[in-house]
PDB file of C-alpha atoms in Angstrom:
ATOM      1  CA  UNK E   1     209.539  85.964 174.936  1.00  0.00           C
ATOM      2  CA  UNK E   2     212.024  86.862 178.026  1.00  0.00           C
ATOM      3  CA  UNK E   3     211.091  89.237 180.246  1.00  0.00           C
ATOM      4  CA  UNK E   4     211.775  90.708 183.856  1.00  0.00           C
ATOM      5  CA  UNK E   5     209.438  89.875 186.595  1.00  0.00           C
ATOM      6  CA  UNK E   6     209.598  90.806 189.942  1.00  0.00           C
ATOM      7  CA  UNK E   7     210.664  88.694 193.151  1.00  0.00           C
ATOM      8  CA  UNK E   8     209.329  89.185 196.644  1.00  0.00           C
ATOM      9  CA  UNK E   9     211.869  87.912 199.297  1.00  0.00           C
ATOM     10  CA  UNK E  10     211.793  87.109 202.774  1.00  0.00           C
ATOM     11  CA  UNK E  11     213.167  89.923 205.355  1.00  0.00           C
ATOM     12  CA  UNK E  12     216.708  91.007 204.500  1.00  0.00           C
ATOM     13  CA  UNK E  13     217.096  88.099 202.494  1.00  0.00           C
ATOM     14  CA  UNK E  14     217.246  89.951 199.245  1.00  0.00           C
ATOM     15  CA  UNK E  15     221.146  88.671 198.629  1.00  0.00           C
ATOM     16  CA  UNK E  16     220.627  85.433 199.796  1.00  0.00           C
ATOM     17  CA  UNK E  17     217.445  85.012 197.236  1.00  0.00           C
ATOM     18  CA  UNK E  18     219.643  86.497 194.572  1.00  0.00           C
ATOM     19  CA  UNK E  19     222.782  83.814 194.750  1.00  0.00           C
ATOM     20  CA  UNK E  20     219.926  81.103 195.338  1.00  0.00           C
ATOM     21  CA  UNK E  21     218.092  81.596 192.039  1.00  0.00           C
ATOM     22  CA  UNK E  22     221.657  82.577 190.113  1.00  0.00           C
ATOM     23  CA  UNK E  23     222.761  79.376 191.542  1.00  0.00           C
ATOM     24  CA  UNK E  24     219.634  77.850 189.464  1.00  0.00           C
ATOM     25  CA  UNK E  25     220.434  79.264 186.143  1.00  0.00           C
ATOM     26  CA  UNK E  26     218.015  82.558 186.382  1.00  0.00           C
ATOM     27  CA  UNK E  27     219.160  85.978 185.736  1.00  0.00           C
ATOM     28  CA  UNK E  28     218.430  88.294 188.309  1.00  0.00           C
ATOM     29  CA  UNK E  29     219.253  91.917 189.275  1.00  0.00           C
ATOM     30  CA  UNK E  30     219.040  93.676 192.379  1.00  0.00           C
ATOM     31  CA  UNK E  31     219.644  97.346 192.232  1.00  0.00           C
ATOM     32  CA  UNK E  32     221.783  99.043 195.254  1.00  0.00           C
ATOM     33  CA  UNK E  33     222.465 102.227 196.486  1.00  0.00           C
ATOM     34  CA  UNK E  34     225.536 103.186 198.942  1.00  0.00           C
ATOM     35  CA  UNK E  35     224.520 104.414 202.454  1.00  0.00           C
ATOM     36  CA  UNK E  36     226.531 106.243 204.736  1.00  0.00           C
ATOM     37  CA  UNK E  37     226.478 104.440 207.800  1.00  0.00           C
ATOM     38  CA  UNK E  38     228.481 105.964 211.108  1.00  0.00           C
ATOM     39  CA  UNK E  39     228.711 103.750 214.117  1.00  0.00           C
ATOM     40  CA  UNK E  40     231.235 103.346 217.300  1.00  0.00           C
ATOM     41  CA  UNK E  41     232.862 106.846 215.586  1.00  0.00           C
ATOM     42  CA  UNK E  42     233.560 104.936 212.560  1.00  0.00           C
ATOM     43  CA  UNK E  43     232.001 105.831 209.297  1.00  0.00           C
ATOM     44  CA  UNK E  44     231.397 103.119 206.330  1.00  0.00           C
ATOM     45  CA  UNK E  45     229.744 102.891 203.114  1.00  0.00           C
ATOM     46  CA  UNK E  46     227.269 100.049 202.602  1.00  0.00           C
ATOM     47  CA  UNK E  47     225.430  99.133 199.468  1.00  0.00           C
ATOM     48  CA  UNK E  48     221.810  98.357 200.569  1.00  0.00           C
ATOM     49  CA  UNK E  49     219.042  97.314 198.568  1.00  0.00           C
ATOM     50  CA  UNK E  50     216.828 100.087 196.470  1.00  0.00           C
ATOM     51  CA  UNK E  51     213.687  98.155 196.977  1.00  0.00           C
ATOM     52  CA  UNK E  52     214.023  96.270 200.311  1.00  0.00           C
ATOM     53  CA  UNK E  53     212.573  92.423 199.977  1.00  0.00           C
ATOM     54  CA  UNK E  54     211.999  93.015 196.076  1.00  0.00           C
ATOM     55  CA  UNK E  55     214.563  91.774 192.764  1.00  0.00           C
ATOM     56  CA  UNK E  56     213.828  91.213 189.778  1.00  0.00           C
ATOM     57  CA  UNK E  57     214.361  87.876 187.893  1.00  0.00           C
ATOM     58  CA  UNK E  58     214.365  86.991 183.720  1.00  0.00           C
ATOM     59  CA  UNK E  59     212.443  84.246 182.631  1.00  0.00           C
ATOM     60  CA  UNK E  60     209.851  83.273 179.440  1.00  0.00           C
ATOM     61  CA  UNK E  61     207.073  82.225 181.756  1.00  0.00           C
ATOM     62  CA  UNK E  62     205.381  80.362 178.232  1.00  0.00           C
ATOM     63  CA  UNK E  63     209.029  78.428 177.916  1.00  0.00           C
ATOM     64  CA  UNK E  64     210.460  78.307 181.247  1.00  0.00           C
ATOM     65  CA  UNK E  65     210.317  76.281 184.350  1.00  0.00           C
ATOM     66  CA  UNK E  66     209.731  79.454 186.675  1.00  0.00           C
ATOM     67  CA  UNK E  67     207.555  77.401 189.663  1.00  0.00           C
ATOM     68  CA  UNK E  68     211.303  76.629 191.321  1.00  0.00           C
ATOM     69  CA  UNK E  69     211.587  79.962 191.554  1.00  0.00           C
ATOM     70  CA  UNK E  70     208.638  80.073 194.565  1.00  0.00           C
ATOM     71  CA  UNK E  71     210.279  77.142 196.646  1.00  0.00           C
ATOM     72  CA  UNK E  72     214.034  78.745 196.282  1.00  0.00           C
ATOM     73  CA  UNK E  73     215.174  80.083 199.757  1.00  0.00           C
ATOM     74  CA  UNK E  74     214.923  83.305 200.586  1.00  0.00           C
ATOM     75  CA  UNK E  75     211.922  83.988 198.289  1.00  0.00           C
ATOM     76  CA  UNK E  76     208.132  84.456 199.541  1.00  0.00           C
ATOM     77  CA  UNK E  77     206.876  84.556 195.864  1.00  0.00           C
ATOM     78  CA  UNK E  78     206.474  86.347 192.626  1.00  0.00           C
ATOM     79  CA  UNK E  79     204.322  89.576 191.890  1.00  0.00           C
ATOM     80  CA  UNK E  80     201.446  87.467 190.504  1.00  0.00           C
ATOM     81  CA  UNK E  81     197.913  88.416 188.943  1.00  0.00           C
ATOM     82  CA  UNK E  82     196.255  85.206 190.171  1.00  0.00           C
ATOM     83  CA  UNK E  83     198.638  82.301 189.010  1.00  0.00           C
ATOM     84  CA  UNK E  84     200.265  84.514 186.238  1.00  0.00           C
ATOM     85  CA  UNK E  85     203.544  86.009 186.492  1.00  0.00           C
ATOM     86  CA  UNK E  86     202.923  89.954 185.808  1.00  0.00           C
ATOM     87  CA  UNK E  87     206.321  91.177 183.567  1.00  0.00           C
ATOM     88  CA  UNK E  88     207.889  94.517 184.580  1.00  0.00           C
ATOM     89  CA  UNK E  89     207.671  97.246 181.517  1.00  0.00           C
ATOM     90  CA  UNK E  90     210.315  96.777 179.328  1.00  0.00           C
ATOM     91  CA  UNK E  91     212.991  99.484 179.582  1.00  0.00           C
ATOM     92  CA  UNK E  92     212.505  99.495 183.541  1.00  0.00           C
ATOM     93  CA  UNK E  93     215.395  97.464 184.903  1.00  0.00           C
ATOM     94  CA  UNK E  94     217.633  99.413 182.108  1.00  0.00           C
ATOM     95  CA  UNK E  95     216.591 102.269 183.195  1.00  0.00           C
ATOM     96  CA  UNK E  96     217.852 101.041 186.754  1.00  0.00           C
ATOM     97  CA  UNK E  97     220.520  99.480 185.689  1.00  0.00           C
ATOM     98  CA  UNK E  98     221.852 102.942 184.005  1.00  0.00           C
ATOM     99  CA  UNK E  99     221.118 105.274 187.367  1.00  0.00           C
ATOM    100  CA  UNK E 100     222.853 102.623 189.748  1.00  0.00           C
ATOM    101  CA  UNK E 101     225.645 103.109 187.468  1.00  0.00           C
ATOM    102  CA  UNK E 102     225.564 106.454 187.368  1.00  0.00           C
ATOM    103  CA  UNK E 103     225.086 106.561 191.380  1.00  0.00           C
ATOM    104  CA  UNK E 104     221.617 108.615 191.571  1.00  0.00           C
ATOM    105  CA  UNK E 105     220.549 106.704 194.221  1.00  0.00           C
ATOM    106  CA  UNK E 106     223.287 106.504 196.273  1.00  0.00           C
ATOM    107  CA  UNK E 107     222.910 109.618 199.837  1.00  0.00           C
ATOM    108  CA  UNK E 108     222.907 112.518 199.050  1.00  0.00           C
ATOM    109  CA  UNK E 109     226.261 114.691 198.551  1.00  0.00           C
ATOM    110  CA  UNK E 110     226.222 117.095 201.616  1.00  0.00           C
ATOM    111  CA  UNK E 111     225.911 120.707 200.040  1.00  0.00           C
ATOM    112  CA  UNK E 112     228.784 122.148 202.069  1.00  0.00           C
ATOM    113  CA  UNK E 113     231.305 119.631 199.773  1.00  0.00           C
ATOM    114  CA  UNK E 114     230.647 122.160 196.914  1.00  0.00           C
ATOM    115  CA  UNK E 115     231.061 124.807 198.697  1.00  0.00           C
ATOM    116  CA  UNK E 116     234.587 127.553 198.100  1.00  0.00           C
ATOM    117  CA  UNK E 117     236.466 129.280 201.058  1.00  0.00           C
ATOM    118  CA  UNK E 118     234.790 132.419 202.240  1.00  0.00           C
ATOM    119  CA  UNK E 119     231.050 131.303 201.447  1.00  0.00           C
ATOM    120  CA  UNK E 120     228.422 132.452 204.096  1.00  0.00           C
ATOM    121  CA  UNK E 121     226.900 129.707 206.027  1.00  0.00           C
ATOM    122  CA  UNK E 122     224.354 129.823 208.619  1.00  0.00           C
ATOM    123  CA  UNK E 123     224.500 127.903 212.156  1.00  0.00           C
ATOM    124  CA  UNK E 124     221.248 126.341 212.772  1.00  0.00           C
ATOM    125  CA  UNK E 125     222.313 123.864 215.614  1.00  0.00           C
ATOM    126  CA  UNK E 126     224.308 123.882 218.805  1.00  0.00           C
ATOM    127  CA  UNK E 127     225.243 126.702 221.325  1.00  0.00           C
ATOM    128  CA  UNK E 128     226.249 128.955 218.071  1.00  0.00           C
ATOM    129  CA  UNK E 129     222.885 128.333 216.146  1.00  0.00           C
ATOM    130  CA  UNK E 130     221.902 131.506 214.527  1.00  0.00           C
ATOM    131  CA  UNK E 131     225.165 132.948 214.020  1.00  0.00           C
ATOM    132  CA  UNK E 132     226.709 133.700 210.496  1.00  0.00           C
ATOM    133  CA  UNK E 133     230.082 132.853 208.976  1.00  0.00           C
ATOM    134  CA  UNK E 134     232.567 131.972 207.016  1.00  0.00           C
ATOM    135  CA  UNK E 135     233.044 128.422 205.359  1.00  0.00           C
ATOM    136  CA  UNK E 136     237.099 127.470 205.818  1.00  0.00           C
ATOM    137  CA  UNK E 137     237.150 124.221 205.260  1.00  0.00           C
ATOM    138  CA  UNK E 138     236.174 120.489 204.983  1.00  0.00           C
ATOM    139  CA  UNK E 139     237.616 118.642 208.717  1.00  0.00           C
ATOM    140  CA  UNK E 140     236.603 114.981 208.147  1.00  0.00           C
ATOM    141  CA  UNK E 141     233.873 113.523 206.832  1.00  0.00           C
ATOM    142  CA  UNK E 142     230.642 114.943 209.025  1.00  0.00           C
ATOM    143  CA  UNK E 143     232.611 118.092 210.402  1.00  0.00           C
ATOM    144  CA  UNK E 144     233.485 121.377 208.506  1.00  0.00           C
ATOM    145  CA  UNK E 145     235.408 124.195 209.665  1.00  0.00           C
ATOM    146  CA  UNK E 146     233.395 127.709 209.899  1.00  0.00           C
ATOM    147  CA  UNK E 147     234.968 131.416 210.807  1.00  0.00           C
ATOM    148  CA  UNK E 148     232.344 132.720 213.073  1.00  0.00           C
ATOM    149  CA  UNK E 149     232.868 136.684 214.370  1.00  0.00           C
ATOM    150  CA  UNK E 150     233.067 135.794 218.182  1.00  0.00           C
ATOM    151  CA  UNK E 151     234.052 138.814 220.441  1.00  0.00           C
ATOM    152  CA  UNK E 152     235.052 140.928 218.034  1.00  0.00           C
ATOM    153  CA  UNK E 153     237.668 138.586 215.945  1.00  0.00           C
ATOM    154  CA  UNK E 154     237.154 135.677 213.443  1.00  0.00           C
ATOM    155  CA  UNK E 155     237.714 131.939 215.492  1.00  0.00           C
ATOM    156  CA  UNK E 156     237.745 128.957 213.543  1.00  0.00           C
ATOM    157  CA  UNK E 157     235.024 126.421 215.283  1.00  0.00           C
ATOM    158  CA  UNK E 158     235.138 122.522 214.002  1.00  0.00           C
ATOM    159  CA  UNK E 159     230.877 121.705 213.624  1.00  0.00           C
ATOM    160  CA  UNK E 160     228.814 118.907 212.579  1.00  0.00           C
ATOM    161  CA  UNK E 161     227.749 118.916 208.694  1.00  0.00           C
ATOM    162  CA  UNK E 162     224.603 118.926 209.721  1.00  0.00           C
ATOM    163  CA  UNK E 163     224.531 121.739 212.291  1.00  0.00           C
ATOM    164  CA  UNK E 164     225.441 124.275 209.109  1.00  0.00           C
ATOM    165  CA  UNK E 165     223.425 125.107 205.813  1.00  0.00           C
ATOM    166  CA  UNK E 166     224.066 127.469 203.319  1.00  0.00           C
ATOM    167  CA  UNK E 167     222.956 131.194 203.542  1.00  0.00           C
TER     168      UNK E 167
END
């Protein structure tokens, strides 16, 4: 009978493993999440791999040829108990399969995107840590836009996502 087993890969060769043994004739998955990832002032979104140097592969191990499977490159082995393939629990991948779709893994929504006009937030970062105002708006993706009471009048300051939490 058919069932998922699990594929250890070589460093950051978890895609490279994947097309390799597709190429083969094996059905594989490899669950993703998307990552956030800012560099040079430019932010991206990058699926990554849920379990770094891990997939999982189907096979009958009692019908199918599954030794290729070690020599394929990109792949250190299988998740073995001595020379026998151990199967994942059936429902598992599924279960994966269904929150990747549903994006559970994926970072974390900030908690100032739910956030309505006039909310209090609390500075906890930067020269006006401590301080207590008003959420205005959403600026860009990392920066919000907070009324803070500064010498007696409301100014709108532009701060990092991550310098602000709720009150």
């Amino acid at each position: 009978m058919s069932g998922w087993f699990v594929v250890h890969t070589q460093p950051s060769s978890e895609l490279r493993a994947e097309a390799n043994l597709r190429r083969q004739g094996y059905e594989t998955y490899l669950p993703l999440y998307r990552r956030r990832r800012s560099h040079a002032r430019r932010i991206e979104f990058v699926d990554r791999p849920l379990f770094p140097r891990y997939l999982f592969v189907r096979f009958d191990p009692s019908a199918d040829r599954w030794r290729p499977i070690l020599g394929t490159f990109g792949v250190c082995g299988l998740v073995r108990f001595g020379d026998v393939p151990v199967p994942v629990p059936a429902g598992i991948v599924d279960a994966l399969r269904a929150s990747e779709a549903a994006r559970t893994f994926d970072d974390p929504v900030s908690p100032m995107r739910n956030l309505g006009v006039g909310a209090q937030v609390r500075v906890i970062a930067g020269p006006f840590a401590d301080l207590v105002g008003k959420f205005k708006a959403l600026a860009d993706m990392e920066r919000v836009v907070v009324l803070l009471d500064l010498l007696g009048r409301e100014v709108s300051v532009r701060l990092s996502e991550r310098a602000v939490a709720v009150a």
